[in-house]
Amino acid sequence: MGTDTIADIITSIRNVDMNRKGMVRITSTNITENIVKILLQEGFIENVRKHRESNKYFLVSTLRHKRNRKEPYRRNSLNLKRISHPGLRIYSNYQRIPKILGGMGIVILSTSQGIMTDREARLARIGGEILCYIW
């Protein structure tokens, strides 16, 4: 039985966000690179660099934290939820892709044209497997 790389990404990002560390290290695969690229485009991650350690590649990225300077302790946490699991795949056509918080969040889909957000999939009029929600 293989590991769920998408769940590993989500868990590591969630843990780093809860601890307010800022830096997350993710093993580099094609799926993880595409998901991190989407997170970078949507503004959840500040920067990403590829790092090599003993014949393995890792993506080291910095999370973007929204801080309010007037209030010293305000939690603006990043929420991630895995939808489609290896044992239960959830598919949707482009008309039934859910909108997260009325369009404020994003849905990451795996389509026939690659991994993309819900907005891109609606514009291209293609559906696919719903990987995760981010808000």
PDB file of C-alpha atoms in Angstrom:
ATOM      1  CA  MET A   1       0.000   0.000   0.000  1.00  0.00           C
ATOM      2  CA  GLY A   2       1.423   3.381  -1.032  1.00  0.00           C
ATOM      3  CA  THR A   3       1.402   6.611   0.855  1.00  0.00           C
ATOM      4  CA  ASP A   4      -0.952   9.488   0.187  1.00  0.00           C
ATOM      5  CA  THR A   5       1.356  12.325  -0.882  1.00  0.00           C
ATOM      6  CA  ILE A   6      -1.420  14.906  -1.026  1.00  0.00           C
ATOM      7  CA  ALA A   7      -2.477  14.147   2.550  1.00  0.00           C
ATOM      8  CA  ASP A   8       1.185  14.429   3.595  1.00  0.00           C
ATOM      9  CA  ILE A   9       1.429  17.887   1.998  1.00  0.00           C
ATOM     10  CA  ILE A  10      -1.779  19.063   3.664  1.00  0.00           C
ATOM     11  CA  THR A  11      -0.748  17.722   7.065  1.00  0.00           C
ATOM     12  CA  SER A  12       2.715  19.266   6.957  1.00  0.00           C
ATOM     13  CA  ILE A  13       1.366  22.670   5.847  1.00  0.00           C
ATOM     14  CA  ARG A  14      -1.327  22.564   8.526  1.00  0.00           C
ATOM     15  CA  ASN A  15       1.204  21.661  11.234  1.00  0.00           C
ATOM     16  CA  VAL A  16       3.610  24.429  10.228  1.00  0.00           C
ATOM     17  CA  ASP A  17       0.756  26.948  10.125  1.00  0.00           C
ATOM     18  CA  MET A  18      -0.482  25.953  13.582  1.00  0.00           C
ATOM     19  CA  ASN A  19       3.006  26.269  15.077  1.00  0.00           C
ATOM     20  CA  ARG A  20       3.669  29.549  13.220  1.00  0.00           C
ATOM     21  CA  LYS A  21       7.052  28.250  12.083  1.00  0.00           C
ATOM     22  CA  GLY A  22       6.751  29.592   8.563  1.00  0.00           C
ATOM     23  CA  MET A  23       9.007  27.119   6.725  1.00  0.00           C
ATOM     24  CA  VAL A  24       7.672  23.823   5.411  1.00  0.00           C
ATOM     25  CA  ARG A  25       9.685  21.045   3.736  1.00  0.00           C
ATOM     26  CA  ILE A  26       7.867  18.761   1.308  1.00  0.00           C
ATOM     27  CA  THR A  27       9.207  15.881  -0.768  1.00  0.00           C
ATOM     28  CA  SER A  28       9.250  16.824  -4.415  1.00  0.00           C
ATOM     29  CA  THR A  29       7.058  14.942  -6.896  1.00  0.00           C
ATOM     30  CA  ASN A  30       5.133  16.151  -9.935  1.00  0.00           C
ATOM     31  CA  ILE A  31       1.890  16.348  -7.943  1.00  0.00           C
ATOM     32  CA  THR A  32       3.450  18.223  -5.036  1.00  0.00           C
ATOM     33  CA  GLU A  33       5.176  20.689  -7.353  1.00  0.00           C
ATOM     34  CA  ASN A  34       1.880  21.463  -9.102  1.00  0.00           C
ATOM     35  CA  ILE A  35      -0.018  21.902  -5.832  1.00  0.00           C
ATOM     36  CA  VAL A  36       2.700  24.149  -4.383  1.00  0.00           C
ATOM     37  CA  LYS A  37       2.683  26.173  -7.621  1.00  0.00           C
ATOM     38  CA  ILE A  38      -1.069  26.722  -7.207  1.00  0.00           C
ATOM     39  CA  LEU A  39      -0.611  27.741  -3.566  1.00  0.00           C
ATOM     40  CA  LEU A  40       2.073  30.197  -4.655  1.00  0.00           C
ATOM     41  CA  GLN A  41      -0.163  31.687  -7.373  1.00  0.00           C
ATOM     42  CA  GLU A  42      -3.094  32.043  -4.973  1.00  0.00           C
ATOM     43  CA  GLY A  43      -0.968  33.778  -2.344  1.00  0.00           C
ATOM     44  CA  PHE A  44      -0.943  31.163   0.424  1.00  0.00           C
ATOM     45  CA  ILE A  45       2.833  30.694   0.077  1.00  0.00           C
ATOM     46  CA  GLU A  46       5.421  33.471  -0.235  1.00  0.00           C
ATOM     47  CA  ASN A  47       8.259  31.638  -1.989  1.00  0.00           C
ATOM     48  CA  VAL A  48       9.412  28.161  -2.966  1.00  0.00           C
ATOM     49  CA  ARG A  49      12.831  26.728  -3.678  1.00  0.00           C
ATOM     50  CA  LYS A  50      13.954  23.254  -4.664  1.00  0.00           C
ATOM     51  CA  HIS A  51      16.553  21.700  -2.377  1.00  0.00           C
ATOM     52  CA  ARG A  52      18.577  18.523  -2.895  1.00  0.00           C
ATOM     53  CA  GLU A  53      19.763  16.236  -0.104  1.00  0.00           C
ATOM     54  CA  SER A  54      21.425  12.903  -0.854  1.00  0.00           C
ATOM     55  CA  ASN A  55      19.733  12.185  -4.209  1.00  0.00           C
ATOM     56  CA  LYS A  56      16.292  13.359  -2.997  1.00  0.00           C
ATOM     57  CA  TYR A  57      14.647  16.622  -3.905  1.00  0.00           C
ATOM     58  CA  PHE A  58      12.607  18.674  -1.453  1.00  0.00           C
ATOM     59  CA  LEU A  59      10.498  21.787  -1.837  1.00  0.00           C
ATOM     60  CA  VAL A  60      11.175  24.316   0.913  1.00  0.00           C
ATOM     61  CA  SER A  61       8.515  27.007   1.060  1.00  0.00           C
ATOM     62  CA  THR A  62       7.568  29.880   3.332  1.00  0.00           C
ATOM     63  CA  LEU A  63       3.958  30.299   4.381  1.00  0.00           C
ATOM     64  CA  ARG A  64       2.379  33.727   4.271  1.00  0.00           C
ATOM     65  CA  HIS A  65       0.909  34.810   7.600  1.00  0.00           C
ATOM     66  CA  LYS A  66      -1.602  37.623   7.818  1.00  0.00           C
ATOM     67  CA  ARG A  67      -0.799  39.584  10.918  1.00  0.00           C
ATOM     68  CA  ASN A  68      -2.734  42.466  12.331  1.00  0.00           C
ATOM     69  CA  ARG A  69      -0.377  44.856  14.085  1.00  0.00           C
ATOM     70  CA  LYS A  70      -3.071  46.446  16.284  1.00  0.00           C
ATOM     71  CA  GLU A  71      -4.114  43.187  17.878  1.00  0.00           C
ATOM     72  CA  PRO A  72      -1.172  41.179  19.228  1.00  0.00           C
ATOM     73  CA  TYR A  73      -2.839  37.749  19.120  1.00  0.00           C
ATOM     74  CA  ARG A  74      -5.077  37.126  16.170  1.00  0.00           C
ATOM     75  CA  ARG A  75      -5.237  33.730  14.530  1.00  0.00           C
ATOM     76  CA  ASN A  76      -5.686  33.824  10.782  1.00  0.00           C
ATOM     77  CA  SER A  77      -5.036  30.179  10.223  1.00  0.00           C
ATOM     78  CA  LEU A  78      -4.904  28.423   6.911  1.00  0.00           C
ATOM     79  CA  ASN A  79      -7.590  25.748   6.563  1.00  0.00           C
ATOM     80  CA  LEU A  80      -6.986  22.746   4.332  1.00  0.00           C
ATOM     81  CA  LYS A  81      -9.241  19.744   3.879  1.00  0.00           C
ATOM     82  CA  ARG A  82      -8.524  16.583   1.881  1.00  0.00           C
ATOM     83  CA  ILE A  83     -11.617  15.474  -0.040  1.00  0.00           C
ATOM     84  CA  SER A  84     -10.732  12.613  -2.372  1.00  0.00           C
ATOM     85  CA  HIS A  85      -8.919   9.728  -0.665  1.00  0.00           C
ATOM     86  CA  PRO A  86      -7.195   6.710  -2.242  1.00  0.00           C
ATOM     87  CA  GLY A  87     -10.077   4.523  -1.061  1.00  0.00           C
ATOM     88  CA  LEU A  88     -12.843   6.936  -2.103  1.00  0.00           C
ATOM     89  CA  ARG A  89     -12.386   9.124  -5.158  1.00  0.00           C
ATOM     90  CA  ILE A  90     -14.725  12.115  -5.509  1.00  0.00           C
ATOM     91  CA  TYR A  91     -15.319  13.392  -9.043  1.00  0.00           C
ATOM     92  CA  SER A  92     -17.251  16.394 -10.274  1.00  0.00           C
ATOM     93  CA  ASN A  93     -18.123  17.937 -13.597  1.00  0.00           C
ATOM     94  CA  TYR A  94     -17.389  21.626 -14.133  1.00  0.00           C
ATOM     95  CA  GLN A  95     -20.966  22.691 -13.337  1.00  0.00           C
ATOM     96  CA  ARG A  96     -21.013  21.034  -9.908  1.00  0.00           C
ATOM     97  CA  ILE A  97     -17.605  22.060  -8.596  1.00  0.00           C
ATOM     98  CA  PRO A  98     -18.330  23.484  -5.133  1.00  0.00           C
ATOM     99  CA  LYS A  99     -17.566  27.095  -4.237  1.00  0.00           C
ATOM    100  CA  ILE A 100     -15.757  27.441  -0.925  1.00  0.00           C
ATOM    101  CA  LEU A 101     -16.932  30.400   1.183  1.00  0.00           C
ATOM    102  CA  GLY A 102     -18.761  31.854  -1.786  1.00  0.00           C
ATOM    103  CA  GLY A 103     -15.649  31.849  -3.941  1.00  0.00           C
ATOM    104  CA  MET A 104     -13.192  33.100  -1.302  1.00  0.00           C
ATOM    105  CA  GLY A 105     -11.509  29.694  -0.946  1.00  0.00           C
ATOM    106  CA  ILE A 106     -10.169  27.449  -3.664  1.00  0.00           C
ATOM    107  CA  VAL A 107     -10.764  23.881  -4.746  1.00  0.00           C
ATOM    108  CA  ILE A 108      -7.816  22.011  -6.237  1.00  0.00           C
ATOM    109  CA  LEU A 109      -8.795  19.533  -8.945  1.00  0.00           C
ATOM    110  CA  SER A 110      -6.933  16.883 -10.864  1.00  0.00           C
ATOM    111  CA  THR A 111      -8.203  17.085 -14.436  1.00  0.00           C
ATOM    112  CA  SER A 112      -7.247  15.600 -17.768  1.00  0.00           C
ATOM    113  CA  GLN A 113      -5.259  18.793 -18.439  1.00  0.00           C
ATOM    114  CA  GLY A 114      -3.356  18.696 -15.147  1.00  0.00           C
ATOM    115  CA  ILE A 115      -3.876  19.955 -11.620  1.00  0.00           C
ATOM    116  CA  MET A 116      -5.754  23.263 -11.496  1.00  0.00           C
ATOM    117  CA  THR A 117      -8.017  25.422  -9.377  1.00  0.00           C
ATOM    118  CA  ASP A 118     -11.797  25.489  -9.543  1.00  0.00           C
ATOM    119  CA  ARG A 119     -11.829  28.816 -11.395  1.00  0.00           C
ATOM    120  CA  GLU A 120      -9.506  27.519 -14.107  1.00  0.00           C
ATOM    121  CA  ALA A 121     -11.553  24.316 -14.459  1.00  0.00           C
ATOM    122  CA  ARG A 122     -14.807  26.267 -14.823  1.00  0.00           C
ATOM    123  CA  LEU A 123     -13.263  28.500 -17.487  1.00  0.00           C
ATOM    124  CA  ALA A 124     -11.900  25.483 -19.383  1.00  0.00           C
ATOM    125  CA  ARG A 125     -15.257  23.697 -18.864  1.00  0.00           C
ATOM    126  CA  ILE A 126     -13.685  20.495 -17.592  1.00  0.00           C
ATOM    127  CA  GLY A 127     -14.274  18.494 -14.436  1.00  0.00           C
ATOM    128  CA  GLY A 128     -12.125  16.092 -12.536  1.00  0.00           C
ATOM    129  CA  GLU A 129     -11.203  14.615  -9.195  1.00  0.00           C
ATOM    130  CA  ILE A 130     -11.582  16.993  -6.253  1.00  0.00           C
ATOM    131  CA  LEU A 131      -8.315  16.801  -4.327  1.00  0.00           C
ATOM    132  CA  CYS A 132      -8.710  19.356  -1.537  1.00  0.00           C
ATOM    133  CA  TYR A 133     -10.320  22.577  -0.288  1.00  0.00           C
ATOM    134  CA  ILE A 134      -8.241  25.536   0.896  1.00  0.00           C
ATOM    135  CA  TRP A 135      -9.656  28.588   2.641  1.00  0.00           C
TER     136      TRP A 135
END
